[in-house]
Coordinates of C-alpha atoms in Angstrom, one line a residue:
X163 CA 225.6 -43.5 20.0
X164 CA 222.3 -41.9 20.2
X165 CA 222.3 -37.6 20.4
X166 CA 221.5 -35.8 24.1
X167 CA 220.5 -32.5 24.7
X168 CA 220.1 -31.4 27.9
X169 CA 219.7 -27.6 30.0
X170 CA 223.2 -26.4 31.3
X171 CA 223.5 -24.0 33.9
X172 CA 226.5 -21.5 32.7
X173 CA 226.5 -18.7 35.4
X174 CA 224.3 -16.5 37.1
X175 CA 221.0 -16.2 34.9
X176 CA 222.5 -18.3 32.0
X177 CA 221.3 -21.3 31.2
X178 CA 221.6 -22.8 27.6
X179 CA 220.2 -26.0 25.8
X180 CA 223.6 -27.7 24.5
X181 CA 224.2 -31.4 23.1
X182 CA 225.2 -33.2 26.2
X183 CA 226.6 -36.9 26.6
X184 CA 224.1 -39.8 26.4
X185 CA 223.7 -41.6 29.4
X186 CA 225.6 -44.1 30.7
X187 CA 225.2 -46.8 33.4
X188 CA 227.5 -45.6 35.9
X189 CA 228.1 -43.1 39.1
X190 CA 229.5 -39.9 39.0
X191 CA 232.6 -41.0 40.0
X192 CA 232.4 -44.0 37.0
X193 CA 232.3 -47.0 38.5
X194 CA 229.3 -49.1 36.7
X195 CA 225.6 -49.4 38.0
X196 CA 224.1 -52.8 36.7
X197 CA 221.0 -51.8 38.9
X198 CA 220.1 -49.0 36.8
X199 CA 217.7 -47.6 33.6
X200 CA 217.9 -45.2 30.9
X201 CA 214.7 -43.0 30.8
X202 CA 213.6 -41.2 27.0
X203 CA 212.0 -38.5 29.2
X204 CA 208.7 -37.9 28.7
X205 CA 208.6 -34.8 30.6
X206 CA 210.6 -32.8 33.1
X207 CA 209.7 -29.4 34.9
X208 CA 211.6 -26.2 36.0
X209 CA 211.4 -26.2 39.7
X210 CA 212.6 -23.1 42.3
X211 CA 215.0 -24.7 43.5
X212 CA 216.5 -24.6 40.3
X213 CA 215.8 -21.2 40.6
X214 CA 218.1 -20.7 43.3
X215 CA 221.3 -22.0 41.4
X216 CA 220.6 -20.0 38.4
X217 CA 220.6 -17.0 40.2
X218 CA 223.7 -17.5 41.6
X219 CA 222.9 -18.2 45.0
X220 CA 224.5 -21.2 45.5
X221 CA 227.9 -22.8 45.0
X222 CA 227.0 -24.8 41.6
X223 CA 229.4 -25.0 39.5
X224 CA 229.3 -24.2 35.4
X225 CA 228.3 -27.0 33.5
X226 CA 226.0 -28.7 35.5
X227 CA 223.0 -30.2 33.8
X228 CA 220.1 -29.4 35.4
X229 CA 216.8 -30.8 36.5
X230 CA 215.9 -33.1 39.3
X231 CA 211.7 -33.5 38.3
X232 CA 211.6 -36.3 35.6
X233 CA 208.8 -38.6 34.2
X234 CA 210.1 -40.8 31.6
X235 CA 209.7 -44.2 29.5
X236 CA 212.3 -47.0 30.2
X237 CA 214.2 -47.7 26.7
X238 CA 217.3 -49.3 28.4
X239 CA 217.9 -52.3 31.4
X240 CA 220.8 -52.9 33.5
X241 CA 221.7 -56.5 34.0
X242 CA 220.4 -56.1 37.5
X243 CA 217.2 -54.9 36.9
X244 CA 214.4 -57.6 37.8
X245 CA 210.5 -55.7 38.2
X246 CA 210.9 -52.6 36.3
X247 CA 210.4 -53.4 32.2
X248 CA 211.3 -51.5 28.9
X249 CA 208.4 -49.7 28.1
X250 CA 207.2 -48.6 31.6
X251 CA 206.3 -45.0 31.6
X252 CA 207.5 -44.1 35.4
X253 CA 207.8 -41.1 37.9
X254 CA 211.0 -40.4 39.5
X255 CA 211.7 -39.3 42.9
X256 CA 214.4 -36.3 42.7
X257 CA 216.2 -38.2 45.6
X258 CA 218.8 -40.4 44.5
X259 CA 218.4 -43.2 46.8
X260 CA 220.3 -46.5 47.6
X261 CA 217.2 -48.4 49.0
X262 CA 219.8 -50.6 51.2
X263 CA 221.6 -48.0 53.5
X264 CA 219.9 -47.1 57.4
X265 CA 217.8 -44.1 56.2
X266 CA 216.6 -45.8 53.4
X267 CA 215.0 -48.8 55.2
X268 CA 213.5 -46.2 57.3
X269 CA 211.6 -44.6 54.2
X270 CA 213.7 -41.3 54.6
X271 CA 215.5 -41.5 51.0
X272 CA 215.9 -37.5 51.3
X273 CA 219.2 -38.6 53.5
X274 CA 220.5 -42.0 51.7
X275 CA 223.5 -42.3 53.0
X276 CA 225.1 -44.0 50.2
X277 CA 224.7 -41.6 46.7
X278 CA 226.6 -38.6 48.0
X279 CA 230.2 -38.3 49.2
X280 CA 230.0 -35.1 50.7
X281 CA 226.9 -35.2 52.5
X282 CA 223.7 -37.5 53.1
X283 CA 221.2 -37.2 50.2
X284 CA 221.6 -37.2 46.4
X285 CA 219.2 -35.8 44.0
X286 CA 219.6 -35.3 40.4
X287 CA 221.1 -32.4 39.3
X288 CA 221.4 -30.2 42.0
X289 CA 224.6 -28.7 44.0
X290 CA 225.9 -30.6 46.2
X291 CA 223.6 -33.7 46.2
X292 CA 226.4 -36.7 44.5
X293 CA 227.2 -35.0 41.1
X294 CA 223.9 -36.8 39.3
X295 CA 223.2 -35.7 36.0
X296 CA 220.0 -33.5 35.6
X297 CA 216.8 -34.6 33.9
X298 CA 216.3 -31.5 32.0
X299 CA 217.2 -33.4 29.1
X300 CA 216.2 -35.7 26.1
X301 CA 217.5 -38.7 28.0
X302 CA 218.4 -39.6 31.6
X303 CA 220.4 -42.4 33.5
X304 CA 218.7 -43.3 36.6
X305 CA 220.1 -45.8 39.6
X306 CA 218.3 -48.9 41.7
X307 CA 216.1 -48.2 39.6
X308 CA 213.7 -51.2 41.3
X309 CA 213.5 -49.4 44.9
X310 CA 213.7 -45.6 43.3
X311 CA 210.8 -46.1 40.2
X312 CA 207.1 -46.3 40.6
X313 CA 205.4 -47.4 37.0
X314 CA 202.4 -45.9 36.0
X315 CA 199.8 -49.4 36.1
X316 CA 197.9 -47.6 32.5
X317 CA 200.5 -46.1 29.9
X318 CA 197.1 -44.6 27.9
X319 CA 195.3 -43.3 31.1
X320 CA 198.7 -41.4 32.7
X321 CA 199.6 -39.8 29.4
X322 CA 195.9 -38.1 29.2
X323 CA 197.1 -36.8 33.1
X324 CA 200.9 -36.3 32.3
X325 CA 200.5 -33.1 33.0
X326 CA 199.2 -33.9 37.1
X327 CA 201.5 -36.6 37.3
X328 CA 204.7 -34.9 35.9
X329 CA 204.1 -33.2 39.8
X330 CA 205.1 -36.7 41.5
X331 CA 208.4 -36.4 41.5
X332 CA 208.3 -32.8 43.4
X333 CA 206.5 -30.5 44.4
X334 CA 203.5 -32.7 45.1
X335 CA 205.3 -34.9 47.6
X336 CA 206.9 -31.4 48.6
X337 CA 203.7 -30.2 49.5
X338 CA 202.1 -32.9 51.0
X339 CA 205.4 -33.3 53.4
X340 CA 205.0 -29.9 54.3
X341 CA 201.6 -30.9 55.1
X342 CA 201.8 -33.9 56.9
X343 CA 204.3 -33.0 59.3
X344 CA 202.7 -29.5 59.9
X345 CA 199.9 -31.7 61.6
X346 CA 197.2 -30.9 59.1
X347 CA 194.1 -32.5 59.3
X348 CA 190.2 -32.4 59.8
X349 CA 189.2 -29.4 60.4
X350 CA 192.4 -27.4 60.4
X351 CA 193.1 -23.8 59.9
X352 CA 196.1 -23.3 58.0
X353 CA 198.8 -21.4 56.7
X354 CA 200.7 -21.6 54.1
X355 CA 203.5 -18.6 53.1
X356 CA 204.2 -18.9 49.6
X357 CA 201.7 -18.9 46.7
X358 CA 204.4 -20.6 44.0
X359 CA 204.0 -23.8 42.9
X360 CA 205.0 -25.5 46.0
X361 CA 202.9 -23.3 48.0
X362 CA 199.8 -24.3 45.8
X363 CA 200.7 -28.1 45.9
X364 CA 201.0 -27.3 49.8
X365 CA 197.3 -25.9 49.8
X366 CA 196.1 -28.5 48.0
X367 CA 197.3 -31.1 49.7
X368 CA 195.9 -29.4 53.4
X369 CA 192.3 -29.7 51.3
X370 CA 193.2 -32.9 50.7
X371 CA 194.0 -33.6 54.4
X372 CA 190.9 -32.0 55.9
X373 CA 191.6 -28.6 56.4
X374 CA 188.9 -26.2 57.1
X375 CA 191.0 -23.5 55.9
X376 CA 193.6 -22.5 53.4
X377 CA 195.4 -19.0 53.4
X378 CA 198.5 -18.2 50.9
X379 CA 201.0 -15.4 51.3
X380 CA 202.5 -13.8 49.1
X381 CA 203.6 -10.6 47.5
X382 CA 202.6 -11.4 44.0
X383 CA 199.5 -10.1 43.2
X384 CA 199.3 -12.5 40.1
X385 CA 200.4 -15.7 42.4
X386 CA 198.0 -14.8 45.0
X387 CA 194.5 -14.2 42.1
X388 CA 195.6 -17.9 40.7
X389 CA 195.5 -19.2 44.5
X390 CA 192.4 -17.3 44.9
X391 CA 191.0 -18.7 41.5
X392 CA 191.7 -22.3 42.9
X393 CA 190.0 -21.8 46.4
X394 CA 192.3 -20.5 49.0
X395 CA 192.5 -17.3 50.7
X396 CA 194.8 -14.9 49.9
X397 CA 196.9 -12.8 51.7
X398 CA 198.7 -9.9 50.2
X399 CA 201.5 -9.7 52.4
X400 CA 202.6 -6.1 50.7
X401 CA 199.3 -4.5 52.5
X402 CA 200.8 -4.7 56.3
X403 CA 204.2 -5.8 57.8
X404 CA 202.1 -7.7 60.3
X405 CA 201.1 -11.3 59.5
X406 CA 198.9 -11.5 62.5
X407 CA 197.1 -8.6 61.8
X408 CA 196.0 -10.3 58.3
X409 CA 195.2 -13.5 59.2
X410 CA 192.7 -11.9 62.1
X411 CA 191.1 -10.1 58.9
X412 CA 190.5 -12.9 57.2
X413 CA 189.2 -15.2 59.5
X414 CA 188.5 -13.5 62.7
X415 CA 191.6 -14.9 64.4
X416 CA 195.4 -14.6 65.3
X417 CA 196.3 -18.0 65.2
X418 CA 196.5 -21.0 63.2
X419 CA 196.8 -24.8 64.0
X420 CA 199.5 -25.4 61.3
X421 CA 201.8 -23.1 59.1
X422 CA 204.2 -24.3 56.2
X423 CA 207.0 -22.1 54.8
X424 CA 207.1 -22.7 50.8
X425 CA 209.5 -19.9 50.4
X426 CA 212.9 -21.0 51.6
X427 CA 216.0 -18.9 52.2
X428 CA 215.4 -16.1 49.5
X429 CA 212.5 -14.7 51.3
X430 CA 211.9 -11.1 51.6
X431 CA 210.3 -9.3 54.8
X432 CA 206.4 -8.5 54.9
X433 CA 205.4 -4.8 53.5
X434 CA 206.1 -2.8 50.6
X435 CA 210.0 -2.3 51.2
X436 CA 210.5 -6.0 50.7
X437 CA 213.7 -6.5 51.4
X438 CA 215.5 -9.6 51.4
X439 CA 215.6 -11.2 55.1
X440 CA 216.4 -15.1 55.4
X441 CA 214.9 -16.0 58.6
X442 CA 211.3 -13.8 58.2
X443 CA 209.0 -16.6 57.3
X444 CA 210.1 -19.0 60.2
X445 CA 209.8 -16.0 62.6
X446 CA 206.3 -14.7 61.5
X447 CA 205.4 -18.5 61.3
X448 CA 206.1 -19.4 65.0
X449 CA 204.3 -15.9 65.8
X450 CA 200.9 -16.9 63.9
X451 CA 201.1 -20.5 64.9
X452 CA 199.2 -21.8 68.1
X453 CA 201.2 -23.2 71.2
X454 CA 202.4 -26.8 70.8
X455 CA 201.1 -26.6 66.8
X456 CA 203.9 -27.7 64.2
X457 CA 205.9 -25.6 61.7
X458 CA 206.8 -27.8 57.9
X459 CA 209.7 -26.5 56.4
X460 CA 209.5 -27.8 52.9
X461 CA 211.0 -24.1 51.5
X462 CA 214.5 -24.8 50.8
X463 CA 217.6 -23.7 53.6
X464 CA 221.1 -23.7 52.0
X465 CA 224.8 -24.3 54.2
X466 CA 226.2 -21.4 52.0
X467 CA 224.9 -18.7 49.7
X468 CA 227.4 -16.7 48.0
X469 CA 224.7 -14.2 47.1
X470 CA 224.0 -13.7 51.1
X471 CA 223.0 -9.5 51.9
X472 CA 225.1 -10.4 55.1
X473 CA 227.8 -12.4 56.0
X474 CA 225.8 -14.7 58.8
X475 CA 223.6 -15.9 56.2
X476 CA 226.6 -16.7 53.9
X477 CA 227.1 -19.5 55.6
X478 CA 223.2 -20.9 56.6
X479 CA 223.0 -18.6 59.8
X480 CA 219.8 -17.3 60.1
X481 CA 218.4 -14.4 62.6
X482 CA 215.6 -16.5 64.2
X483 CA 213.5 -15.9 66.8
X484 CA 213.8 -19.6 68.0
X485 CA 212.9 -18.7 71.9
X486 CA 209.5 -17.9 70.7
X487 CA 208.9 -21.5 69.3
X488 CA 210.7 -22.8 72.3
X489 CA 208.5 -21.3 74.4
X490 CA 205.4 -21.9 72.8
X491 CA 206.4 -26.0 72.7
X492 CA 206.8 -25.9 68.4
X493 CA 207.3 -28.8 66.8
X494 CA 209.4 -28.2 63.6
X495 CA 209.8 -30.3 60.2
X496 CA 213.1 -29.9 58.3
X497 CA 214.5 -30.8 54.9
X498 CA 214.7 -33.0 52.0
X499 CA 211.1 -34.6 51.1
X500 CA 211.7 -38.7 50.9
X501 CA 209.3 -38.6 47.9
X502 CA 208.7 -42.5 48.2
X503 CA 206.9 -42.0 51.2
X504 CA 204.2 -40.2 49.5
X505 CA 204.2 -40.5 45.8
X506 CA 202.4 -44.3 45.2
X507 CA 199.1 -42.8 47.8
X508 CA 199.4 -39.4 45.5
X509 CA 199.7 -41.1 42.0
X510 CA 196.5 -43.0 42.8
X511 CA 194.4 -39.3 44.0
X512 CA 195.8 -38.3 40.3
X513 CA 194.5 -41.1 38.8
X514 CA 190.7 -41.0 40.3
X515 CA 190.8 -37.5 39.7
X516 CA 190.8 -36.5 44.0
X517 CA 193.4 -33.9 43.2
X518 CA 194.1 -31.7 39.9
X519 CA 197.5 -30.9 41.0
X520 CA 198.3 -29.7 37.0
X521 CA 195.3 -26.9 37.0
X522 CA 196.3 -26.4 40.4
X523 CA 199.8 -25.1 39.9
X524 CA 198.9 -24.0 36.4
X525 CA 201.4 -26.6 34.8
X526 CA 202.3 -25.0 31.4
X527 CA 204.0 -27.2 28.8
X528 CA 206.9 -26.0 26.9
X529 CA 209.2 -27.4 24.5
X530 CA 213.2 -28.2 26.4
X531 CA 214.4 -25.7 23.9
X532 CA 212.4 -23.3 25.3
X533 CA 213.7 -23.7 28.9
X534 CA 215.9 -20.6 29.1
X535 CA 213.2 -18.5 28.2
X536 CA 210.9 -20.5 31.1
X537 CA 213.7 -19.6 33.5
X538 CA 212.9 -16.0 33.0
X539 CA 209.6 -16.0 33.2
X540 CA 209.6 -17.9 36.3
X541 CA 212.6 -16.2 37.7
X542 CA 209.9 -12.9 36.7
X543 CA 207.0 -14.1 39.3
X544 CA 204.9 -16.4 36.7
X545 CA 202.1 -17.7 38.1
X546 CA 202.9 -20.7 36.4
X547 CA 204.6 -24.2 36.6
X548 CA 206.4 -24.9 33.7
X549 CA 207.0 -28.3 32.0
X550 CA 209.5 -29.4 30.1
X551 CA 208.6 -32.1 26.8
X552 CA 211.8 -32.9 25.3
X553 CA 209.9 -35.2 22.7
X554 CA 206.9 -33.2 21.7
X555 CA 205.2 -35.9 23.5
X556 CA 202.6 -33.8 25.5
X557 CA 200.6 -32.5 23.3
X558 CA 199.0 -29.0 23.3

């Protein structure tokens, strides 16, 4: 049988590449998947939501072979498979998805209801998402595999933008979700908190949308000059503990149409103290936002964090202000992005060059056995998004 190595998460702030099993056609609970492929993985990214497990601030267990962002070349068929061929080079959603189940049929593969026997919605390598096996690796398994894969229609002409397209089956969709259901659109004035690599994808795809403005914050001065670099305005969020007060300085007024919060549950309250404080992002975002505008919520929420400063948010209680978006008729957009919704109309900007998304995020390619280090740069503030090439495929 054919060698595997793949990035295993071994305890808070270890990771390791070790030799892992090769992949097989079946569940994680074994029973066989005809309806399935095994991908040589052409490349596969570190995302922050990995982030989040490593640093012990979730329930993951040891062991667990990471990575849910995967492009990869089909090498092996189930019996089942009829459309997708050996050969095709082919972006994978991170959500596991049935493509027969109620949610599914409704384009909302973020909560198939058949992959995961704890809860709705399946991704690959992640806590509590079905027990999939993580793409940080040389080779991947990956189910209904007809519904879940969308090949690339030029082999040549994706490889020469592997590096933009290795963003489908994330942080791009992320981004644009965050987007979308923040209303952005012609015009817009926008905010987005968070100048990581979902945050950028988030900017970029408000441009892409319409919007008149962009603004990122953050408190990483070397996050915010990249966003800066590619066209949005910054907002250094270590300056004031007022939100408000910054955005007036930057364009002459307190409110925005739309907001997006690409930071999740680690956030850390505006000013210099910076001190960890869950719910701060949704409550500055319904303060800046303008009555009966819409909040996206693409940053990722957790149901328990071990790592928790206080014993509410141990559990996914959060200290909001939620009377102030009541009041001010908010419209907010929660959870898991269903990447097939968006990914076929994004591949196509990539490929007639209407959005850069690699230069963009600064993707930076690094070999798999280089992942721990690109852990810790990343866990450091590197204004960087780094991909994984198992292969030696990508090139400089």
């Amino acid at each position: 049988m054919a060698e595997n190595r793949g990035v295993v998460y071994l305890g808070q702030n270890k990771v390791e590449v070790q030799s892992i099993d090769f992949p097989k056609m079946q569940n994680p609970a074994g029973k066989k998947i005809e309806h399935a492929v095994i991908l040589k993985v052409v490349s596969t990214n570190i995302c922050g939501s990995d982030q989040h497990m490593v640093r012990g601030r979730t329930t993951a267990p040891t062991g667990m072979v990471l990575g849910h962002e995967i492009t990869g070349e089909v090498i092996e068929l189930g019996s089942d498979v009829e459309y997708i061929k050996k050969g095709d080079l082919v972006t994978v959603p991170f959500n596991v998805a049935c493509g027969r189940c109620r949610t599914c049929r409704m384009q909302e593969t973020g909560v198939c209801l058949n992959v995961n026997p704890g809860r709705a919605g399946g991704a690959f390598g992640y806590v509590d998402m079905g027990g999939w096996v993580g793409g940080q690796a040389e080779y991947v398994m990956v189910p209904y595999a007809d519904f879940n894969l969308i090949p690339f229609p030029d082999k040549e002409q994706a490889m020469s933008k592997i590096k933009d397209l290795t963003m489908l089956s994330d942080i791009l969709p992320t981004g644009f979700h965050g987007a979308v259901n923040a209303g952005v659109g012609v015009g817009s004035i926008v905010y987005v908190a968070g100048a990581g690599p979902v945050g950028l994808a988030t900017a970029a795809s408000a441009h892409v949308l319409g919007a008149a403005v962009v603004m990122i914050g953050d408190m990483n001065k070397e996050r915010l000059a990249h966003a800066e670099s590619m066209g949005y305005v910054p907002l250094d969020l270590t300056t004031s503990d007022n939100l408000t007060d910054l955005i007036e300085k930057a364009i002459g007024q307190r409110e925005v149409d739309a907001s997006i919060d690409a930071v999740g549950f680690e956030a850390k309250a505006q000013g210099k103290d910076g001190e960890e404080a869950p719910a701060t992002v949704l409550n500055s975002l319904m303060t800046i936002t303008r009555a009966a505008g819409s909040i996206g919520i693409p940053g990722l929420y957790v149901t328990e964090d071990p790592g928790a400063h206080d014993e509410a948010s141990k559990t996914g209680n959060l200290k909001m202000r939620f009377g102030l978006g009541w009041a001010k008729s908010h419209r907010f957009y929660t959870g898991q992005t269903p990447v097939l919704k968006y990914n076929r109309q994004l591949m196509q900007a990539i490929l007639h060059d209407r959005l850069p998304i690699g230069k963009i995020v600064n993707a930076t390619v690094i070999p798999l056995s280089e992942a721990a280090q690109g852990y810790a740069d990343f866990d450091k503030g590197a204004a960087k998004k780094f991909v994984l090439d198992p292969h030696g495929m990508l090139g400089a």
